[in-house]
Short mmCIF file of C-alpha atoms in Angstrom, two decimals:
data_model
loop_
_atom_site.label_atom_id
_atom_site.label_comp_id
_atom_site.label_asym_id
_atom_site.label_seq_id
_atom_site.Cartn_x
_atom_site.Cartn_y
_atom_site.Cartn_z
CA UNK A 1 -41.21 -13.51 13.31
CA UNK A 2 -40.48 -16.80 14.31
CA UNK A 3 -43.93 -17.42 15.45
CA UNK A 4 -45.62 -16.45 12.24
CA UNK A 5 -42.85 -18.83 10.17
CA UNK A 6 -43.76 -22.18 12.82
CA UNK A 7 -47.98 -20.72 11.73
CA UNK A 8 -47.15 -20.53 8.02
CA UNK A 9 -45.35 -24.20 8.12
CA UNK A 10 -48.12 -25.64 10.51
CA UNK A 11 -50.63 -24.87 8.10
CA UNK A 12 -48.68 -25.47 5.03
CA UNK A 13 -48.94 -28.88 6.38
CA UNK A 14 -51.93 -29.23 7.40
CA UNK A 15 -52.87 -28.16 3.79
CA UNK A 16 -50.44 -31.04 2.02
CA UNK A 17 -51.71 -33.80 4.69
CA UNK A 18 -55.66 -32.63 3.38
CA UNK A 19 -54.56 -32.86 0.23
CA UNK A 20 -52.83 -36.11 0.21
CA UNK A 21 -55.72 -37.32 1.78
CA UNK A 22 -58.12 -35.87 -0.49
CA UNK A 23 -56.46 -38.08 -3.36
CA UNK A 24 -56.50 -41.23 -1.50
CA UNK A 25 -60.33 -41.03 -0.97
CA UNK A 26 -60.54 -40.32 -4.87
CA UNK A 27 -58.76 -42.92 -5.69
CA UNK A 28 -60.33 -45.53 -3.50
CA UNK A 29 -63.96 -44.07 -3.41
CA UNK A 30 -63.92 -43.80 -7.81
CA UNK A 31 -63.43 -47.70 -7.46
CA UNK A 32 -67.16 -49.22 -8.66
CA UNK A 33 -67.65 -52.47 -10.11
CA UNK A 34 -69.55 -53.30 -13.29
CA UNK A 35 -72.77 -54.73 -12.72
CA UNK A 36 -72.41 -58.65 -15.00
CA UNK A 37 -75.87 -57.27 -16.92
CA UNK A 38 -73.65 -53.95 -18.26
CA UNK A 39 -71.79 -54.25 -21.21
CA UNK A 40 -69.49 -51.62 -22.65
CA UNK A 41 -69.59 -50.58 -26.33
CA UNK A 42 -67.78 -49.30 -28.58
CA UNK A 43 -68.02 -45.92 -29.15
CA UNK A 44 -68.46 -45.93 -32.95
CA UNK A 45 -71.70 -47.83 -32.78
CA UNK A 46 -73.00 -44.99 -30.63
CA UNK A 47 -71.86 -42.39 -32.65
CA UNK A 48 -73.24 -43.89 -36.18
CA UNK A 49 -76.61 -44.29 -34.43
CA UNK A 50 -77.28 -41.37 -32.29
CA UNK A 51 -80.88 -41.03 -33.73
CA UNK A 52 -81.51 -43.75 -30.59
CA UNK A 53 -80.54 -41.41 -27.76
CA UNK A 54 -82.99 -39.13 -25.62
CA UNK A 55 -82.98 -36.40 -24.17
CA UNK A 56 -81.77 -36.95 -20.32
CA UNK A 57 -79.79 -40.16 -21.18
CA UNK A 58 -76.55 -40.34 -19.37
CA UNK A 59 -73.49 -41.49 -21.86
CA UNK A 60 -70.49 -42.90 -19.16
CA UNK A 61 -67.04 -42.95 -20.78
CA UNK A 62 -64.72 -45.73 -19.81
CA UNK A 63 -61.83 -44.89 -18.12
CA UNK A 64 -58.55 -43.99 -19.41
CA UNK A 65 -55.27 -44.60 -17.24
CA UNK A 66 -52.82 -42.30 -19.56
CA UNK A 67 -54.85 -39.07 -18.89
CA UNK A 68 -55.40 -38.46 -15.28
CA UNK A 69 -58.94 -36.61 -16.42
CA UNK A 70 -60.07 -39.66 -18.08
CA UNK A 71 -59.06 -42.00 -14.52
CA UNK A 72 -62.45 -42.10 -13.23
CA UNK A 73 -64.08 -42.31 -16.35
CA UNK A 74 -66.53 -39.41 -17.59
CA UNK A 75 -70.36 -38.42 -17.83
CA UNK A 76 -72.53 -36.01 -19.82
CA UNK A 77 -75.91 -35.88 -20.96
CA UNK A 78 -78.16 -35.26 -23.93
CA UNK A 79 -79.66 -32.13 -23.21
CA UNK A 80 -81.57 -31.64 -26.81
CA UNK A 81 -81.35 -33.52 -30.06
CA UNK A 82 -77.98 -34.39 -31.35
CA UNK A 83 -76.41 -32.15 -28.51
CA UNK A 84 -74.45 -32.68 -24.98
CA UNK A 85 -74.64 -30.84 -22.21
CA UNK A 86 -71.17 -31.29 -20.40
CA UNK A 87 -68.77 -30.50 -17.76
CA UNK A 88 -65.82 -31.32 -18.44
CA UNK A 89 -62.60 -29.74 -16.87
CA UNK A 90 -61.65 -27.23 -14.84
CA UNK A 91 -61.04 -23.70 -16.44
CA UNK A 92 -64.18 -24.89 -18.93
CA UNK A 93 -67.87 -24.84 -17.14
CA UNK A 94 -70.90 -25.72 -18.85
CA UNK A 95 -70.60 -25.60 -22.31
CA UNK A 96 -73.13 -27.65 -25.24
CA UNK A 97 -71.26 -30.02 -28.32
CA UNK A 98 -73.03 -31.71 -30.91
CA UNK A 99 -73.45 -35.74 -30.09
CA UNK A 100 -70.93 -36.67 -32.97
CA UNK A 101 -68.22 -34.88 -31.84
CA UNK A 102 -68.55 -35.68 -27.84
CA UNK A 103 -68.40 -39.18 -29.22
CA UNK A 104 -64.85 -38.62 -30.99
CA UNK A 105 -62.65 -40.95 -28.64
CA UNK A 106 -61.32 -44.03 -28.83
CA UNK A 107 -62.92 -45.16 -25.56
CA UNK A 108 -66.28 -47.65 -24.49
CA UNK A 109 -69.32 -46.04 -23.67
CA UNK A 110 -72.75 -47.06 -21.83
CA UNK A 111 -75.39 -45.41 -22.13
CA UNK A 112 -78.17 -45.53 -19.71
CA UNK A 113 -81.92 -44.05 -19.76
CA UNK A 114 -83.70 -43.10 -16.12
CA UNK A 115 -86.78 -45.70 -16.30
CA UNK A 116 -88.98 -43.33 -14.86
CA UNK A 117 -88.61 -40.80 -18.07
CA UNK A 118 -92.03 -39.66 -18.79
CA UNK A 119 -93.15 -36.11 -20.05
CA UNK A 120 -93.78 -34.68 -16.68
CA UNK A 121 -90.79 -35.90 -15.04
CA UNK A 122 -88.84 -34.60 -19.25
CA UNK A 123 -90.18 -31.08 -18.76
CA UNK A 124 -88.98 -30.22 -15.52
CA UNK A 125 -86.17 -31.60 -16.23
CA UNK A 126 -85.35 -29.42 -19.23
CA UNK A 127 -85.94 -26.34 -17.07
CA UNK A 128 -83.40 -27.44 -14.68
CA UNK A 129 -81.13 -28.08 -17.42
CA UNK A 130 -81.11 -24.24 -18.28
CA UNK A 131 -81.17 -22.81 -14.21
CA UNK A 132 -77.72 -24.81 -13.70
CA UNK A 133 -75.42 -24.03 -16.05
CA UNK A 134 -73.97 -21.10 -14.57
CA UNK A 135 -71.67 -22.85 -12.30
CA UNK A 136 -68.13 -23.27 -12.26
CA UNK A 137 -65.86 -26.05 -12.81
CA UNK A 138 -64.86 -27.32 -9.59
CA UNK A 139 -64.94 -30.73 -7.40
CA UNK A 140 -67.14 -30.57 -4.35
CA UNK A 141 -68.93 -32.96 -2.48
CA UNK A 142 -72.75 -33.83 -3.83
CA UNK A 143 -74.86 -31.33 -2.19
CA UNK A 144 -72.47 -28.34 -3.12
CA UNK A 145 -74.53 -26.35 -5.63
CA UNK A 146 -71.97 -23.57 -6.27
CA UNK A 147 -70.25 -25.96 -8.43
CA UNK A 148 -70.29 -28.87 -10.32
CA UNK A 149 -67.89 -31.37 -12.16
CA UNK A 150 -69.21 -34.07 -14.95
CA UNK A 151 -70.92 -36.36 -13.35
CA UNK A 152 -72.07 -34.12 -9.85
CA UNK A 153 -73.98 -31.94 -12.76
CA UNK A 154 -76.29 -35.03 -14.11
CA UNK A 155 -76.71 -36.23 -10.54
CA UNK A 156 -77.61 -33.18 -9.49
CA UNK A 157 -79.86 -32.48 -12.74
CA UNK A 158 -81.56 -35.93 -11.53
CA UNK A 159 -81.66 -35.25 -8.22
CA UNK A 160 -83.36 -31.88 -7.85
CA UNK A 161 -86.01 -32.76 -10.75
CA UNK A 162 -87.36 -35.66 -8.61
CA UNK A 163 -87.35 -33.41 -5.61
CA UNK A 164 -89.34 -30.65 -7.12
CA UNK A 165 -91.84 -33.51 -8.65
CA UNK A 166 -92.28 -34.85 -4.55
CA UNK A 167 -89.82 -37.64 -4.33
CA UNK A 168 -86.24 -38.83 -3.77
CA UNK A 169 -84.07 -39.70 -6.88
CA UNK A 170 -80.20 -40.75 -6.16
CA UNK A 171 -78.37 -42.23 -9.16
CA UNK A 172 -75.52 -42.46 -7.72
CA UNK A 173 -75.35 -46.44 -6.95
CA UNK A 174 -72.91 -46.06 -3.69
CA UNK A 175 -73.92 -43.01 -2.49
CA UNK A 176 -71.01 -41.36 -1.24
CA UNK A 177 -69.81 -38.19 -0.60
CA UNK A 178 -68.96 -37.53 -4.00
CA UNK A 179 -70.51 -38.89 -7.55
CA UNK A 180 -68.31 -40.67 -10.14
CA UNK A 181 -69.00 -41.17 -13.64
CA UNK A 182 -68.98 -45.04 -12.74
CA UNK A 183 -71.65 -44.86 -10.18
CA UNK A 184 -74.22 -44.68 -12.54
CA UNK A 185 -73.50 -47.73 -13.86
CA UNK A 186 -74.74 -49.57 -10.56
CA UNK A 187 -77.98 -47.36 -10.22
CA UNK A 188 -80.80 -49.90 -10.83
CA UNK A 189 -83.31 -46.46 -11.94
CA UNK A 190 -80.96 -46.64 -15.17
CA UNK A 191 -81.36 -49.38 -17.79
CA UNK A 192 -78.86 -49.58 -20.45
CA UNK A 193 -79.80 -49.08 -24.09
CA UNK A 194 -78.10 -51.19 -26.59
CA UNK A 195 -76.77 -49.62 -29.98
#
């Protein structure tokens, strides 16, 4: 009996000390700069003049210290006219909002267009739009397809498009383990459109 308490408290630990250690990378890994050419906006200019955005651009949130969801800032993606494709929290999955309400916060946005955006690359790209939104809410490294989390979901929309069209496509600006909503803002395949 003994034993099998010691086992139970050995990997009890092991599971806090993971954990713990799990956090620190988030915190210090979510940590990217802002390129001097990127400005944030306000959010009301985007949202009075969505007409502008495309299908595939990439809308980054700003961050937001009194909501732990909103520390690393967010990402979604127009996925049709005047509507969002997001992931946003856990318990949620994929779901679809109309552009005016996703832009209801009081926070800065950026939005940013892939350069490469042409009809080819825009119609493979929609398909993989529909054959991914199955997946559960859940943070996972990059590569993890049986999940995905805001921003891993337009990496990964990005990523496997340019892969099925013969080349390699990785927004994410420091390429680590994980994709934050922030590392987009680096990529230099994404320009920034101006509202």
């Amino acid at each position: 009996m003994a034993e099998m308490e010691h086992s139970y408290t050995l990997r009890k630990n092991k599971f806090i000390k993971t954990f713990i250690l799990f956090c620190f990378l988030l915190v210090f890994t979510s940590c990217a700069s802002i390129p001097v050419e990127r400005e944030w906006q306000d959010i009301k200019r985007v949202r009075y003049r969505t007409e502008k955005l495309q299908v595939g651009d990439i809308i980054v949130k700003s961050k937001m210290a009194k909501d732990p969801l909103g520390w690393y800032g967010h990402a979604a993606m127009v996925v049709k006219k005047d509507t969002i494709g997001d992931y946003p929290k856990l318990g949620v999955g994929y779901y679809e909002i109309d552009t005016y309400s996703w832009l209801y916060e009081e926070r800065e946005v950026m939005v940013l267009r892939y350069k490469h955006f042409d009809e080819k690359f825009k119609e493979l790209f929609e398909e993989n739009l529909k054959k991914h939104t199955d997946k559960g809410y859940f943070i996972s490294g990059r590569k993890n397809t049986n999940s995905f989390y805001c921003s891993k979901y337009v990496w990964y929309i990005y990523y496997i498009t340019a892969k099925e069209l013969g080349y390699d496509l990785d927004l994410d600006s420091d390429g680590g383990f994980m994709v934050f909503p922030y590392d987009f803002i680096g990529s230099e395949e994404l320009d920034q459109i101006i509202f």
